[in-house]
mmCIF file of C-alpha atoms in Angstrom:
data_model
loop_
_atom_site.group_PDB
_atom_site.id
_atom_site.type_symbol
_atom_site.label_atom_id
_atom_site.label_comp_id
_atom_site.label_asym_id
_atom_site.label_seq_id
_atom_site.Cartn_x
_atom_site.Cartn_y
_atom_site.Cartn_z
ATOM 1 C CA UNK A 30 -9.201 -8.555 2.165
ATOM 2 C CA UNK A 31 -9.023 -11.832 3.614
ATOM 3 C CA UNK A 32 -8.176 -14.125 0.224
ATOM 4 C CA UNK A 33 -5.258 -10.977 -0.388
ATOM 5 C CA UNK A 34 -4.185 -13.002 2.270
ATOM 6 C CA UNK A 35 -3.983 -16.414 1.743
ATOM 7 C CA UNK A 36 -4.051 -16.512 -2.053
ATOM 8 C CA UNK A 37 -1.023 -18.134 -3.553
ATOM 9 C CA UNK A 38 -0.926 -17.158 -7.132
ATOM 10 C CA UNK A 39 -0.597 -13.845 -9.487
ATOM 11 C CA UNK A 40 -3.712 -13.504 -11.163
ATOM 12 C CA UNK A 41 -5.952 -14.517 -7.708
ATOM 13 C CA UNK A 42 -3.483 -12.307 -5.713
ATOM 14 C CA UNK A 43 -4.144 -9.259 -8.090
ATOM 15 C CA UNK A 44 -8.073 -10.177 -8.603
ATOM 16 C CA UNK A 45 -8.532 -10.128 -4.832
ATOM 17 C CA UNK A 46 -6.259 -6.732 -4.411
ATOM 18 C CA UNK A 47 -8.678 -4.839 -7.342
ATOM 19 C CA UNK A 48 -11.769 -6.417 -5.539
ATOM 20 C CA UNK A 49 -10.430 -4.751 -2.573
ATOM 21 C CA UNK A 50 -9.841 -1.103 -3.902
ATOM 22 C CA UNK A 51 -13.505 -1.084 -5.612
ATOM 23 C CA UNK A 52 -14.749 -2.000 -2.133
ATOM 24 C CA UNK A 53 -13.126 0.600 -0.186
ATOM 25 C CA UNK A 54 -13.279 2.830 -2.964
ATOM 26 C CA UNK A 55 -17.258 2.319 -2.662
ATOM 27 C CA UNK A 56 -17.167 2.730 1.292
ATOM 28 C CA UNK A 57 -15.536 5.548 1.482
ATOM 29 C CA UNK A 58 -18.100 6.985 -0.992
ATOM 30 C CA UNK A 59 -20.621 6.113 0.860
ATOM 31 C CA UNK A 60 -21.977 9.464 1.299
ATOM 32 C CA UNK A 61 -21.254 10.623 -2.248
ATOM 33 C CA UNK A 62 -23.946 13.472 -1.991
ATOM 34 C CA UNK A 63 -20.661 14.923 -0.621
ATOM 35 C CA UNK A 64 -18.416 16.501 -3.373
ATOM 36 C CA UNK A 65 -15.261 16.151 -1.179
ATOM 37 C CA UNK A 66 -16.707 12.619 -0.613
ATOM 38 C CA UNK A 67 -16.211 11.696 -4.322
ATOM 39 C CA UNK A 68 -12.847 13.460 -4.739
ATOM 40 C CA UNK A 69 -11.734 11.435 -2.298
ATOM 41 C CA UNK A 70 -13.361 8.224 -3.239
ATOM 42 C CA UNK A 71 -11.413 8.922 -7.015
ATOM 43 C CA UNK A 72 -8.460 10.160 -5.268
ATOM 44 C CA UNK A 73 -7.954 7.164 -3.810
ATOM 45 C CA UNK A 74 -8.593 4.884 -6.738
ATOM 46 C CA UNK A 75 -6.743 7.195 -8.727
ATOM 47 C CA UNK A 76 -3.785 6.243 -6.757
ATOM 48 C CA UNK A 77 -4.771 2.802 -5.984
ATOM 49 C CA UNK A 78 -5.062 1.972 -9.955
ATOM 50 C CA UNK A 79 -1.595 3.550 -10.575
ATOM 51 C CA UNK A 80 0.020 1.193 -7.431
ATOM 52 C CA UNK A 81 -2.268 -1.732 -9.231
ATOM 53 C CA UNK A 82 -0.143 -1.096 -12.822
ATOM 54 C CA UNK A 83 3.385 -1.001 -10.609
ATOM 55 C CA UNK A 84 2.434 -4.243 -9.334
ATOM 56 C CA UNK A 85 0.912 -6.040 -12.671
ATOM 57 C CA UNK A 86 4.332 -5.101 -14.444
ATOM 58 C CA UNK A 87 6.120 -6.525 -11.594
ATOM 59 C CA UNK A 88 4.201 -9.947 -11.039
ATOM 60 C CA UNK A 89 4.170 -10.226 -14.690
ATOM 61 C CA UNK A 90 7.789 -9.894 -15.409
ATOM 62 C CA UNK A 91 8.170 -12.788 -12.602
ATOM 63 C CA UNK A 92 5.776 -14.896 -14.151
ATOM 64 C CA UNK A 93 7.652 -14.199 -17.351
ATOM 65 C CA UNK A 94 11.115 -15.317 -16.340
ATOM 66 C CA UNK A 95 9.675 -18.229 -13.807
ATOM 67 C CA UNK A 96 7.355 -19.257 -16.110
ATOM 68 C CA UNK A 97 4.757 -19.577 -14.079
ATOM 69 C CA UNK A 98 2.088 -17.050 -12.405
ATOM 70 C CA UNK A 99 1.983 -19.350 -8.995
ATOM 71 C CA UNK A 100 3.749 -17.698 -5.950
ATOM 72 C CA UNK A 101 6.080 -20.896 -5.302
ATOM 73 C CA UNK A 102 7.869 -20.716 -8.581
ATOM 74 C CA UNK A 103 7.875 -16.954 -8.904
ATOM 75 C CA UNK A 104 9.092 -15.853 -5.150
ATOM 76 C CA UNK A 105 11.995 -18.589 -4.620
ATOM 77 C CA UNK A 106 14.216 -15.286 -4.456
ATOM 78 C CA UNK A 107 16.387 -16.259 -7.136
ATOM 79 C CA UNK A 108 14.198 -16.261 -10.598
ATOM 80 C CA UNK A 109 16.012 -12.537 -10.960
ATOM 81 C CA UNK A 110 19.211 -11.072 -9.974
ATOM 82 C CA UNK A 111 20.888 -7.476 -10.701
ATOM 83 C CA UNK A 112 19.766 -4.287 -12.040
ATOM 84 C CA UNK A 113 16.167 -6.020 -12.951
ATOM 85 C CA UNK A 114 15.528 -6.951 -9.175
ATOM 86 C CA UNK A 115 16.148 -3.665 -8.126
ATOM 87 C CA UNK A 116 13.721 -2.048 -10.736
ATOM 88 C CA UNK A 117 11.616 -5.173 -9.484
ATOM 89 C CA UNK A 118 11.757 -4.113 -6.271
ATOM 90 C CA UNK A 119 10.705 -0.908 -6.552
ATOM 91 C CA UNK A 120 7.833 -1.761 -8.902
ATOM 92 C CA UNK A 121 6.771 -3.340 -5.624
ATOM 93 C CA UNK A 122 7.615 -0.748 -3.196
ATOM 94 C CA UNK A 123 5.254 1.729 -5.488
ATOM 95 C CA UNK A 124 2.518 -0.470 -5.727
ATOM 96 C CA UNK A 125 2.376 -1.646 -2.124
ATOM 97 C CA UNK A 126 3.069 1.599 -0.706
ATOM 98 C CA UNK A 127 0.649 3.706 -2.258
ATOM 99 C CA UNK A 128 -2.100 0.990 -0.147
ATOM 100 C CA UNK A 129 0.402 1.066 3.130
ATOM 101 C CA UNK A 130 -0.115 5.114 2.807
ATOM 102 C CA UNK A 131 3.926 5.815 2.837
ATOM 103 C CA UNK A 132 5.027 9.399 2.766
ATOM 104 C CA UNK A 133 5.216 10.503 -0.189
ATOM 105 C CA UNK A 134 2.448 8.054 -1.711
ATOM 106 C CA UNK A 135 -0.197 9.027 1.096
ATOM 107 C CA UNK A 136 -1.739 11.679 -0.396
ATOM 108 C CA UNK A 137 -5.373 10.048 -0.782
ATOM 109 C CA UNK A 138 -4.976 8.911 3.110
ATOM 110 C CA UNK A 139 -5.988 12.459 4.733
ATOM 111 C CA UNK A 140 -8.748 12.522 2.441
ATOM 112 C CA UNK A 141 -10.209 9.285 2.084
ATOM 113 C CA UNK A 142 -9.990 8.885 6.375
ATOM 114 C CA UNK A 143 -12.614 12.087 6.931
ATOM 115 C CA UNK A 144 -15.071 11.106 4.007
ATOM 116 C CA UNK A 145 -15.646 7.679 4.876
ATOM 117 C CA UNK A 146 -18.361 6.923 7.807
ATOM 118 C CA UNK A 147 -16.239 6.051 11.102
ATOM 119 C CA UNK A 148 -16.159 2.495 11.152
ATOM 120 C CA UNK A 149 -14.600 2.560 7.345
ATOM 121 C CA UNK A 150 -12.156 4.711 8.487
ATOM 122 C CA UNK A 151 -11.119 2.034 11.300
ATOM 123 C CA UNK A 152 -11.241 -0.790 8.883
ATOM 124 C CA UNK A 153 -8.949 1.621 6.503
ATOM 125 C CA UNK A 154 -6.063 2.099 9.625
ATOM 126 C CA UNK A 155 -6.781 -1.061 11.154
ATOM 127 C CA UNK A 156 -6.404 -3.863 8.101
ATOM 128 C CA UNK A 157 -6.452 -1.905 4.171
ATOM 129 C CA UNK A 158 -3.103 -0.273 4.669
ATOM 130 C CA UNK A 159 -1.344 -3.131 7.010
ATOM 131 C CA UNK A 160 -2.233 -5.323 3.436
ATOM 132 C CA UNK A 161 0.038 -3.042 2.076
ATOM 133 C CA UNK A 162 2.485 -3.712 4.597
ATOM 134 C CA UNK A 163 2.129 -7.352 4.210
ATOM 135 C CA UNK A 164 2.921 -6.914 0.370
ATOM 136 C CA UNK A 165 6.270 -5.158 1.428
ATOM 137 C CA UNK A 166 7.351 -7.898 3.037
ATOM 138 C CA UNK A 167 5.950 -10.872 1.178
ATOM 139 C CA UNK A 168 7.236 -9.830 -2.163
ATOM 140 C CA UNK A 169 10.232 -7.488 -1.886
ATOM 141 C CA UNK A 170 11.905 -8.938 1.682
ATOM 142 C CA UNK A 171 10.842 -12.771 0.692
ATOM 143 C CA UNK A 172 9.800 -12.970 -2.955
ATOM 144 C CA UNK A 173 12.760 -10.835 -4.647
ATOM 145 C CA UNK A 174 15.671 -12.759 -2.171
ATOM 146 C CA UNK A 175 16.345 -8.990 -0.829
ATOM 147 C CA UNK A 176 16.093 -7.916 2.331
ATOM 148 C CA UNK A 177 13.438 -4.997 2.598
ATOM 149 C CA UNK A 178 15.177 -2.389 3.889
ATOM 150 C CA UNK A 179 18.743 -2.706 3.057
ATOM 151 C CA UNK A 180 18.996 0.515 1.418
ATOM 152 C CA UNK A 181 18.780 4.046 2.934
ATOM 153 C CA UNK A 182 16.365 5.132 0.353
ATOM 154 C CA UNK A 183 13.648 2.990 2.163
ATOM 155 C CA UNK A 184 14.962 3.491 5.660
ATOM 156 C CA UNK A 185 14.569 6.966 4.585
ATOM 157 C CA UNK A 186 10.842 6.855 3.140
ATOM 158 C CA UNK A 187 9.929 5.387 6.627
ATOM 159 C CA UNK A 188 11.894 8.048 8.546
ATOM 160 C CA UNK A 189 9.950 10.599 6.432
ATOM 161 C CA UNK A 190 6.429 9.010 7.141
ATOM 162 C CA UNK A 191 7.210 8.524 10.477
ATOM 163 C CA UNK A 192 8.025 12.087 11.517
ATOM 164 C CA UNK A 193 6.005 13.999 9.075
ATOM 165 C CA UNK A 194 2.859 11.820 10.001
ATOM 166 C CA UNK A 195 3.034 12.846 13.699
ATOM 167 C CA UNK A 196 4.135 16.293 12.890
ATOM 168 C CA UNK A 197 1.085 15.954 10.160
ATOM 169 C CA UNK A 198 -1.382 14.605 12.985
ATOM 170 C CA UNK A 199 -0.474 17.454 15.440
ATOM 171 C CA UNK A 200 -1.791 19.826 13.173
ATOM 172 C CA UNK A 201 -4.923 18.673 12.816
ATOM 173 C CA UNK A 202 -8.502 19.571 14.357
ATOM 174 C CA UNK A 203 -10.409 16.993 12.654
ATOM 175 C CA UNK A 204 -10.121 13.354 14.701
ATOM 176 C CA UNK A 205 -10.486 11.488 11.325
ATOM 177 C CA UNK A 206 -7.783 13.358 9.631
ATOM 178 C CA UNK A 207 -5.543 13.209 12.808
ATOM 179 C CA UNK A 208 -6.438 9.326 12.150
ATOM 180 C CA UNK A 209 -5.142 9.248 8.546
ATOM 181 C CA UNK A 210 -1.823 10.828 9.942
ATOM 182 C CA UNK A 211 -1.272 8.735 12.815
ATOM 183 C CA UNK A 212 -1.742 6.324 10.417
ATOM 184 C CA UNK A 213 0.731 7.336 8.160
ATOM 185 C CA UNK A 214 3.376 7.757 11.192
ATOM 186 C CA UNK A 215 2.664 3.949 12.093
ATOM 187 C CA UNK A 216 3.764 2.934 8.603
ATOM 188 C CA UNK A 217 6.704 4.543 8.680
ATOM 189 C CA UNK A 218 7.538 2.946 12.028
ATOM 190 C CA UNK A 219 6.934 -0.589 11.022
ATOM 191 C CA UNK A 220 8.993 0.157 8.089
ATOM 192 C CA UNK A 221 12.203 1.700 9.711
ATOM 193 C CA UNK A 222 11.851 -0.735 12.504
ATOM 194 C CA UNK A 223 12.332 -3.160 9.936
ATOM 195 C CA UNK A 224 15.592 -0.919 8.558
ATOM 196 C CA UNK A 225 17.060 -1.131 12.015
ATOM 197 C CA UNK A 226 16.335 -5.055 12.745
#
């Protein structure tokens, strides 16, 4: 999790993000005796993998008009303008919000939170997701030259998280899975907090 971090190319940047997944993906199936403990280890890197392809045919359409795969070239904010920043953009907001656990992209959150042992589950709310986050803002806000949430449609994912992860989280009777809501509700804040900046 840490080199997701501070890595400052494409192909380092997406190594470190798969080495990631297969981690978690092993945590959380750390009990795999479990058959709801392997759904939700594959549900997640079901999801994960399909967020990983949004965000290789993003990066690599960059590095294809930059030319270049390092992050200094390709996120100057200008290398693409128009209709093919948008799509851009949300190549990016798919990929990075399946891993921030975004309403409606969450749905291997309330099941990978109760399978994994406890402390995964606190790495999972604490740091995994927030690297999704981080992504928002690193590569659509910075990278694309477009401020994150100037549209409603993402003011309006966040809104959605936001009040159907508490509403989610109220229902519950399992800690964990009241977790993996509250979770999702504290995504959506950060990211309509950011709409309203």
């Amino acid at each position: 999790m840490s080199v997701v971090f501070i890595v400052n190319n494409v192909i380092g940047f997406l190594f470190a993000w798969e080495i990631m997944t297969l981690a978690t993906a092993a945590l959380v199936a750390t009990e795999h005796e479990a058959r709801t403990t392997l759904r939700a280890a594959y549900l997640y890197l079901i999801m994960s993998h399909v967020g990983t392809g949004a965000l290789v045919a993003a990066f690599f359409t960059l590095a294809s008009a930059s030319g270049s795969m390092s992050f200094a070239a390709i996120l100057t904010g200008d290398v693409v303008s128009g209709p093919l920043r948008d799509v851009l953009f949300g190549l990016f907001f798919f990929g990075f919000g399946v891993k921030a656990g975004v309403i409606p992209l969450h749905v291997w959150l309330p099941e990978a939170h109760p399978a994994a042992p406890s402390s995964i589950s606190a790495l999972m709310s604490a740091v995994l997701i927030k690297a999704g986050v981080y992504g928002l803002f690193r590569f659509c806000a910075f990278g694309l030259g477009r401020r994150l949430l100037d549209g409603s449609d993402v003011c309006g994912v966040g809104t959605l998280s936001a009040i159907l992860g508490v509403l989610y989280a109220l229902m519950q009777n399992d800690l964990k899975r009241l977790l993996a809501y509250s979770t999702i509700e504290n995504a959506g804040i950060i990211l309509l907090g950011s709409a309203l900046e």
